[in-house]
PDB file of C-alpha atoms and ligand atoms in Angstrom:
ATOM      1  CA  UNK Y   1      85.810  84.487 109.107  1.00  0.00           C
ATOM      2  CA  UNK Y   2      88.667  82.861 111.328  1.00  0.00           C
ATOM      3  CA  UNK Y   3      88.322  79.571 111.700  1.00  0.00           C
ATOM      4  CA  UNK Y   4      88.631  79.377 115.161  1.00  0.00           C
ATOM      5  CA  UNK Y   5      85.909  81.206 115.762  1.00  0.00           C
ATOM      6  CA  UNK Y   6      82.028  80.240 116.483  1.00  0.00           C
ATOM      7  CA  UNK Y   7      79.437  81.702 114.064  1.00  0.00           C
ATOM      8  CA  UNK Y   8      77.748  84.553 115.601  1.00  0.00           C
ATOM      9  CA  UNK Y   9      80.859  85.681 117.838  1.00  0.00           C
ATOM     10  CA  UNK Y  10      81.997  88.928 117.868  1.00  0.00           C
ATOM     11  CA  UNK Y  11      85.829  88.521 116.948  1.00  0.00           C
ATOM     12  CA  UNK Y  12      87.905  90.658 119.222  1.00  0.00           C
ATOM     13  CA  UNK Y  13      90.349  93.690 117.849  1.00  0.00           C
ATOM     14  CA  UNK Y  14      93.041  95.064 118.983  1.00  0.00           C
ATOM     15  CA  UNK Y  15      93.096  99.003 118.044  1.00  0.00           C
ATOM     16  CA  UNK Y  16      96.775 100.655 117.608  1.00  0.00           C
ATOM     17  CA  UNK Y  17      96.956 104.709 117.631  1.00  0.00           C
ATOM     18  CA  UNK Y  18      99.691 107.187 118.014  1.00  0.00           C
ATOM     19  CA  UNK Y  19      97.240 110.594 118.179  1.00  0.00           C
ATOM     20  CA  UNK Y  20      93.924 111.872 117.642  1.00  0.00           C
ATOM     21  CA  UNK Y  21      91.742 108.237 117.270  1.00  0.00           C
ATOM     22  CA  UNK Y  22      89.092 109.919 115.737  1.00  0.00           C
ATOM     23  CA  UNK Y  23      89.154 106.225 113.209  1.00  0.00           C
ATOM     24  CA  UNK Y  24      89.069 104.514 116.561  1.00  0.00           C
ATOM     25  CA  UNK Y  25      86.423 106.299 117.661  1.00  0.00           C
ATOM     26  CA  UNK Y  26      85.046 106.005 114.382  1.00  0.00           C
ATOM     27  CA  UNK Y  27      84.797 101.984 114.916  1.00  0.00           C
ATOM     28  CA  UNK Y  28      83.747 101.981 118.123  1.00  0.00           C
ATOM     29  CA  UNK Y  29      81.057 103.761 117.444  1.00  0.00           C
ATOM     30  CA  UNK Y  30      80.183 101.797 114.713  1.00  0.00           C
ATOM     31  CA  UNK Y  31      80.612  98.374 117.345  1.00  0.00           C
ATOM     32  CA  UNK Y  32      78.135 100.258 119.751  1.00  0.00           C
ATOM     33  CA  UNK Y  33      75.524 101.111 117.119  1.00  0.00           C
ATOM     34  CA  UNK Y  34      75.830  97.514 115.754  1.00  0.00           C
ATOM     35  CA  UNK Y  35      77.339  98.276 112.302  1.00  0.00           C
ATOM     36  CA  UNK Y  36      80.655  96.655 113.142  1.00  0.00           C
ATOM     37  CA  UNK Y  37      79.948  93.279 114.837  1.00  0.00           C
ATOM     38  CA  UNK Y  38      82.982  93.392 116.739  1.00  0.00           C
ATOM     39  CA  UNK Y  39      84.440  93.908 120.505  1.00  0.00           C
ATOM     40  CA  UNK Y  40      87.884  96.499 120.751  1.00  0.00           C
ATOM     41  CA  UNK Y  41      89.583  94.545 123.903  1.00  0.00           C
ATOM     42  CA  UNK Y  42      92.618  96.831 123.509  1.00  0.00           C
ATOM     43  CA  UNK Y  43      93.538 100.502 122.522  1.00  0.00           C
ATOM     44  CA  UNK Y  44      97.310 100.173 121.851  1.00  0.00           C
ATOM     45  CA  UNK Y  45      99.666 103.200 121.935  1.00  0.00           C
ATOM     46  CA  UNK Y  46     103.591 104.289 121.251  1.00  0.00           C
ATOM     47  CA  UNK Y  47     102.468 107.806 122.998  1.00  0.00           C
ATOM     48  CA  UNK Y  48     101.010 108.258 126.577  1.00  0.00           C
ATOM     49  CA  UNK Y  49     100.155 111.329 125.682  1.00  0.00           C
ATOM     50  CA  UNK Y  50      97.877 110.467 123.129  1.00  0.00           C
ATOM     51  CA  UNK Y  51      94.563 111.676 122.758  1.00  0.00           C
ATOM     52  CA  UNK Y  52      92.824 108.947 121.403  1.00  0.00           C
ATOM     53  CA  UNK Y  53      94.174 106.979 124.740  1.00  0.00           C
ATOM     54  CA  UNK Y  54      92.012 108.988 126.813  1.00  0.00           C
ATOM     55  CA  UNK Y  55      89.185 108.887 124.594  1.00  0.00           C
ATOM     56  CA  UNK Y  56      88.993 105.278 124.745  1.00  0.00           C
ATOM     57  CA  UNK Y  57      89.485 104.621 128.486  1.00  0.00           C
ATOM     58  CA  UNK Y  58      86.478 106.838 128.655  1.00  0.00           C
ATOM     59  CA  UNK Y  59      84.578 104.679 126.669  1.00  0.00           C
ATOM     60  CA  UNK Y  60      85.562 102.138 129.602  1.00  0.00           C
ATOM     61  CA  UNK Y  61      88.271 100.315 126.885  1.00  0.00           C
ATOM     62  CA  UNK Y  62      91.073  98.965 128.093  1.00  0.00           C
ATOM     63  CA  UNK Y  63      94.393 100.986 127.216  1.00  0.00           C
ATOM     64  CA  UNK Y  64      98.322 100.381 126.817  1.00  0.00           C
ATOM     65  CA  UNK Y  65     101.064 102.865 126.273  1.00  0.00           C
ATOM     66  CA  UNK Y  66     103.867 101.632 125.677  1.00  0.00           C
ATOM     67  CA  UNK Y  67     106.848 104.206 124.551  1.00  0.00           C
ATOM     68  CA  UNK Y  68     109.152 103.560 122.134  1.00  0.00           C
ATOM     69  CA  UNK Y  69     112.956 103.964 123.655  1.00  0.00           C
ATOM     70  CA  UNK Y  70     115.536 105.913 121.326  1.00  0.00           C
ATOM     71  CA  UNK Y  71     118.438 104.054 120.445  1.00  0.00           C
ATOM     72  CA  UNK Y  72     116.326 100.777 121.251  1.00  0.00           C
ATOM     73  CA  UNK Y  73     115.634  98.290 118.530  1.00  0.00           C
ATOM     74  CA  UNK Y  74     111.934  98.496 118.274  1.00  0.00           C
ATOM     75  CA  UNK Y  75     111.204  94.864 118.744  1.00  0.00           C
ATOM     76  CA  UNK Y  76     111.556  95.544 122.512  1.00  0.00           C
ATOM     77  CA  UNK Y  77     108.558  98.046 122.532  1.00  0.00           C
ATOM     78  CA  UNK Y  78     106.909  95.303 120.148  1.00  0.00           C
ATOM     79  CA  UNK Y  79     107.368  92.313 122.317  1.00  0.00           C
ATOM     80  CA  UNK Y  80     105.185  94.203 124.903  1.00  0.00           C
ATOM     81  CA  UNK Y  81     102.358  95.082 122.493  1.00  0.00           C
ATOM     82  CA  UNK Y  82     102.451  91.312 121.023  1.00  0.00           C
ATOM     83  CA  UNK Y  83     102.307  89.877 124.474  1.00  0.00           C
ATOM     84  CA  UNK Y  84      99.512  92.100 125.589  1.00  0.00           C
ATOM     85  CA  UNK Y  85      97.442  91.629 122.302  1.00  0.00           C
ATOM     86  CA  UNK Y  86      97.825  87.832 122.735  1.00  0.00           C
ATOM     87  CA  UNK Y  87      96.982  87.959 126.352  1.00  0.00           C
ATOM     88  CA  UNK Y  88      93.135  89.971 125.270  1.00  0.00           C
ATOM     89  CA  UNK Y  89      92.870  86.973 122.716  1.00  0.00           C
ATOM     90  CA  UNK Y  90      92.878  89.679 119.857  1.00  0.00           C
ATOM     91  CA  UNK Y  91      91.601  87.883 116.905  1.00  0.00           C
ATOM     92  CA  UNK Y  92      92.911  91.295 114.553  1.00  0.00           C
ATOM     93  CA  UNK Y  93      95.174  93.956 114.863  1.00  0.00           C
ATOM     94  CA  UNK Y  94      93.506  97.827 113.363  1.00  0.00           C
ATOM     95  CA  UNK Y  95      95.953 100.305 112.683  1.00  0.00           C
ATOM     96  CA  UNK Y  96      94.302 103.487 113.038  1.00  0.00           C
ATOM     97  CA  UNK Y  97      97.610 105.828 112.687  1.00  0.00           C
ATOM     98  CA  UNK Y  98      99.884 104.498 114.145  1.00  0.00           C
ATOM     99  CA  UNK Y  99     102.514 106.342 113.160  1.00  0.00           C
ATOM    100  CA  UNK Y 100     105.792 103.420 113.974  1.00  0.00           C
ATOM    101  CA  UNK Y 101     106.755 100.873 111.297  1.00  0.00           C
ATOM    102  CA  UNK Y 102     106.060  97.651 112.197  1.00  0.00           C
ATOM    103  CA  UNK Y 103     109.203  95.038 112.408  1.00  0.00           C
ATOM    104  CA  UNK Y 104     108.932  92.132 110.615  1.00  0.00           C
ATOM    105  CA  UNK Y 105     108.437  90.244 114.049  1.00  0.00           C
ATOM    106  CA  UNK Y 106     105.428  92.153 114.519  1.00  0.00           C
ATOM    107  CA  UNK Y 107     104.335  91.147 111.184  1.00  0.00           C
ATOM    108  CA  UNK Y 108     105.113  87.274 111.620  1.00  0.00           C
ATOM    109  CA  UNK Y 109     102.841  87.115 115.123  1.00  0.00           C
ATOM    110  CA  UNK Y 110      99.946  88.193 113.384  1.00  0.00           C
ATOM    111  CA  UNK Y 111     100.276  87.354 109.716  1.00  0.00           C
ATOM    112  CA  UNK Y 112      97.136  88.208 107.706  1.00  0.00           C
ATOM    113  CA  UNK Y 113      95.373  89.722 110.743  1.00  0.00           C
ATOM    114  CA  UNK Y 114      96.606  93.316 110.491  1.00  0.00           C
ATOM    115  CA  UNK Y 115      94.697  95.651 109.024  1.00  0.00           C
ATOM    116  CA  UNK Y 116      95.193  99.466 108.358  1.00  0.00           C
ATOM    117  CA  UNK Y 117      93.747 102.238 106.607  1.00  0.00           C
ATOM    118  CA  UNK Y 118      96.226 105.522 104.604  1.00  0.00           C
ATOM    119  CA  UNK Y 119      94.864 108.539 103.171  1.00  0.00           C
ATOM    120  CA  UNK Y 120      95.591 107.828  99.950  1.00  0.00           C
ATOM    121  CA  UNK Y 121      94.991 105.979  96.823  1.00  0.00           C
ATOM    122  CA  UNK Y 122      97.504 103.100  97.259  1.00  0.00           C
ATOM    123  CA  UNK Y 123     100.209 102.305  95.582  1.00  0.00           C
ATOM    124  CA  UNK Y 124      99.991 106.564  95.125  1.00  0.00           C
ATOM    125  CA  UNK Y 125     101.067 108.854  98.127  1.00  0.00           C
ATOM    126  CA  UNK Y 126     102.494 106.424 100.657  1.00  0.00           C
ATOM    127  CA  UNK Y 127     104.283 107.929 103.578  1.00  0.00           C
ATOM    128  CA  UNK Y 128     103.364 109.902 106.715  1.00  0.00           C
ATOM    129  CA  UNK Y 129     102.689 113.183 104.614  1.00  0.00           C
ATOM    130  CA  UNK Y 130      99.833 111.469 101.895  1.00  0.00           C
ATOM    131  CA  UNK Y 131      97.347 114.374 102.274  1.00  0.00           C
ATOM    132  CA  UNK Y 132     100.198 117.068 101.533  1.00  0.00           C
ATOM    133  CA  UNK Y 133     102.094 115.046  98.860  1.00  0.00           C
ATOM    134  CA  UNK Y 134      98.241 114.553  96.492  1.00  0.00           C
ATOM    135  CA  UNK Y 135      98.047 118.382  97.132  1.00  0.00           C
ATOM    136  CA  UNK Y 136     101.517 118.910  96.269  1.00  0.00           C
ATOM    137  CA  UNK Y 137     101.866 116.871  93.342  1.00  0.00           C
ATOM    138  CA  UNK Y 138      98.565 118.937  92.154  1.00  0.00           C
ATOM    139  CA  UNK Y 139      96.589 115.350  91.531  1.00  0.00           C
ATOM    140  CA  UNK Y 140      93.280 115.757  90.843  1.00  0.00           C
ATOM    141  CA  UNK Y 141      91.802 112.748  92.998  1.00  0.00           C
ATOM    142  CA  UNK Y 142      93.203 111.143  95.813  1.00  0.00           C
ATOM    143  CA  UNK Y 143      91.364 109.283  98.746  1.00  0.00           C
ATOM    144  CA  UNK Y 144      91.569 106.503 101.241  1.00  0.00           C
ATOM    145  CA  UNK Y 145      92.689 102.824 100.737  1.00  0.00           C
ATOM    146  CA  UNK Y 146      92.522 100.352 103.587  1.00  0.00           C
ATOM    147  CA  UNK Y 147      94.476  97.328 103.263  1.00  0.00           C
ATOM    148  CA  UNK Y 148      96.156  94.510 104.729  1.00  0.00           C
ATOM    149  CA  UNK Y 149      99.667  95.266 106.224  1.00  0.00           C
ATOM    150  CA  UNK Y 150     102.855  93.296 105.118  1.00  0.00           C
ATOM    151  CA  UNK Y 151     106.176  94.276 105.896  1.00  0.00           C
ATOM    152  CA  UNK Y 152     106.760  96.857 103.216  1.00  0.00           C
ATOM    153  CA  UNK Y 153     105.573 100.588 104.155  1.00  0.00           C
ATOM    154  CA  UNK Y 154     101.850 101.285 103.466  1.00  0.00           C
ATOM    155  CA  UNK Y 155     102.032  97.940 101.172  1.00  0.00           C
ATOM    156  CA  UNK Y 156      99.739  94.454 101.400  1.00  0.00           C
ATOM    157  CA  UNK Y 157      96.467  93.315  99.903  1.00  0.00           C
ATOM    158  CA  UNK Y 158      94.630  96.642  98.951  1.00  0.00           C
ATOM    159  CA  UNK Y 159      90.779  95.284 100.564  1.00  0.00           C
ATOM    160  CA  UNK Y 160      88.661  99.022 100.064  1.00  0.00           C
ATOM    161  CA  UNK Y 161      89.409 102.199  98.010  1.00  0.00           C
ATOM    162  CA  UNK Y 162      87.251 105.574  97.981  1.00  0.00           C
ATOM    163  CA  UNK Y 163      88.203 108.250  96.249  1.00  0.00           C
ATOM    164  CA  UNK Y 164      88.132 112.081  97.152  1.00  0.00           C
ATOM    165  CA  UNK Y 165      87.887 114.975  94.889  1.00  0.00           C
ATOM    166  CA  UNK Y 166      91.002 117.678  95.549  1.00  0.00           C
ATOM    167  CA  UNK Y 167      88.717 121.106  94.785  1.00  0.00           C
ATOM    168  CA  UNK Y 168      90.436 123.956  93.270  1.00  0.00           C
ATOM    169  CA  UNK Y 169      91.376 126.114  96.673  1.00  0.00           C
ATOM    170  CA  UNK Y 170      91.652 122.958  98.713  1.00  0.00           C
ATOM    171  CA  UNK Y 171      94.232 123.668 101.910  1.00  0.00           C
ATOM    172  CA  UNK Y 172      95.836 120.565 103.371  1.00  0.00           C
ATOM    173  CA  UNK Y 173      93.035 121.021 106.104  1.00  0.00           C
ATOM    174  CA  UNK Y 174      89.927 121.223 103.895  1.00  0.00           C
ATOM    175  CA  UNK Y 175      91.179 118.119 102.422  1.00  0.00           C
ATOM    176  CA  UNK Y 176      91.878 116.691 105.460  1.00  0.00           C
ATOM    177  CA  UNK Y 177      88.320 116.994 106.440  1.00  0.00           C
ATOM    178  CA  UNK Y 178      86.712 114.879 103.528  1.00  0.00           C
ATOM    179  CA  UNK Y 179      89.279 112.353 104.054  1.00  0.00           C
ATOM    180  CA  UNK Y 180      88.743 111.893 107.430  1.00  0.00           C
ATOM    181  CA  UNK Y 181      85.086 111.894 106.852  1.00  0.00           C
ATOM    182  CA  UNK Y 182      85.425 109.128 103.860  1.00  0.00           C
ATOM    183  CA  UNK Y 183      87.525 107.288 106.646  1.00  0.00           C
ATOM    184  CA  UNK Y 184      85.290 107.317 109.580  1.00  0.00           C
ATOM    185  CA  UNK Y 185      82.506 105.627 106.906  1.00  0.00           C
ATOM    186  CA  UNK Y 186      84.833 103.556 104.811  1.00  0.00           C
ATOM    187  CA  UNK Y 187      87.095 102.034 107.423  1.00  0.00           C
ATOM    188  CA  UNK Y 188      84.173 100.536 109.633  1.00  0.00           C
ATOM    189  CA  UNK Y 189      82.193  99.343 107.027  1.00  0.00           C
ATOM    190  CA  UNK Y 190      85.141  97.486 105.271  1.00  0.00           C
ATOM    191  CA  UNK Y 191      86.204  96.058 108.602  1.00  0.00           C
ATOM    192  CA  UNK Y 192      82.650  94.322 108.854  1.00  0.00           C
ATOM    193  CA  UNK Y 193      83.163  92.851 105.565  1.00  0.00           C
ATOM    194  CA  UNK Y 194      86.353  91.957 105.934  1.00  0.00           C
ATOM    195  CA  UNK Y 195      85.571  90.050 109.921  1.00  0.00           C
ATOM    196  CA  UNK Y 196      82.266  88.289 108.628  1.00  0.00           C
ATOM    197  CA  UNK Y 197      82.636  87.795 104.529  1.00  0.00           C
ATOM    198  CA  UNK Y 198      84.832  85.912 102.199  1.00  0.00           C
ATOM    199  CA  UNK Y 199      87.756  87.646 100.433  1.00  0.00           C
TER     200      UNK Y 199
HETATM  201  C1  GRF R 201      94.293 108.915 109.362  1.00  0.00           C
HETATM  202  O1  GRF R 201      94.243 109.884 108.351  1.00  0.00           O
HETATM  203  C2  GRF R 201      94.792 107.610 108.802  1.00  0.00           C
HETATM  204  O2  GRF R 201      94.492 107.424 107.456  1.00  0.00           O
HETATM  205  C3  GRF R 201      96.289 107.718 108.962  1.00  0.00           C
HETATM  206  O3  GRF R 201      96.455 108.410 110.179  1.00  0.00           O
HETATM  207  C4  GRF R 201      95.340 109.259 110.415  1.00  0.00           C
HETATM  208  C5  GRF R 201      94.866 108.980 111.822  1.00  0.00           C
HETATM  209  O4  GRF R 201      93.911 109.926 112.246  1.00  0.00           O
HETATM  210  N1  GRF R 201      96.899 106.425 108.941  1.00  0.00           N
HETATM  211  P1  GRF R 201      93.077 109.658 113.574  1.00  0.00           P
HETATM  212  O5  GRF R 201      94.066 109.522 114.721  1.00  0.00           O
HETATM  213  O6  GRF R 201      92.269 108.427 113.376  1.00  0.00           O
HETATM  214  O7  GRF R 201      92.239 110.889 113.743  1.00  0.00           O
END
């Protein structure tokens, strides 16, 4: 638990997404139903266009977007996001696909306090393409690893693994669907643990 914080609060995140959301939905859900004691001050994007944006201001959240300019270093776009997460008193940062690397500066403001979750078995199948790449490579087992984020590529303190079964026949969307599914369970439940137990 942070230090800072009273016993019994509900530390506040700070939820980053490029698409979809359904993990942000996922744990906000899980906040409502009282599984995740938690409050989501912020739903963080790189695309306006994003669905899970719209999703989330329905659920009354508060929303950024804030694009990412070509041929601008991508601390500019960061210094926004930092500011804005700092000004909701974000205790933790959740990556729920957000799909831009993170700078080192990015890293530094929030050292130990950002979280994200790949479809994968970590250190196997990093990258953007995980579900394809475990089909690809014809693996057997793959899954979902959530972890703390450092300022290597899907790298930093592995905190929960689950694995999923590739079936014979599996197409990168039938996969898709248990590993979403495993995430929508796995990433709220470790993000409980990891807010109100030791490590
Ligand atoms: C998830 O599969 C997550 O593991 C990866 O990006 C995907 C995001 O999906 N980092 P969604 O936007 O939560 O539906």
């Amino acid at each position: 638990m942070n230090a800072d914080m009273n016993a019994g609060e509900k530390p506040g995140m700070a939820i980053m997404i490029s698409g979809t959301g359904s993990n942000m939905d996922a744990i906000i859900s899980a906040t409502r139903r009282g599984l995740l004691a938690a409050r989501t001050v912020l739903v963080v994007s790189d695309r306006p266009d994003a669905p899970g944006l719209k999703k989330a201001r329905t659920k009354g959240i508060k929303t950024l977007a804030v694009p990412y300019e070509k041929g601008v270093p991508r601390e500019k776009a960061e210094s926004a996001i930092i500011g804005a997460i700092k000004a909701e008193r974000a205790e933790w940062v959740v990556l729920a696909g957000f799909m831009k690397l993170l700078t080192p500066n990015f890293i530094q403001a929030f050292r130990n306090r950002i979280v994200n979750i790949h479809p994968a078995l970590l250190p196997s199948f990093p990258g953007a393409h995980a579900i394809r790449d475990a089909l690809a490579a014809r693996a057997d087992i793959t899954g979902v690893t959530v972890h703390m984020v450092d300022e290597l590529m899907d790298h930093g303190t592995i905190i929960a693994q689950e694995e999923v079964a590739i079936l014979p026949g599996d197409t990168e969307e039938s996969l898709a669907a248990r590993i979403h599914a495993t995430e929508h369970k796995l990433y709220p439940r470790t993000l409980q643990q990891l807010f109100h137990e030791d490590f």
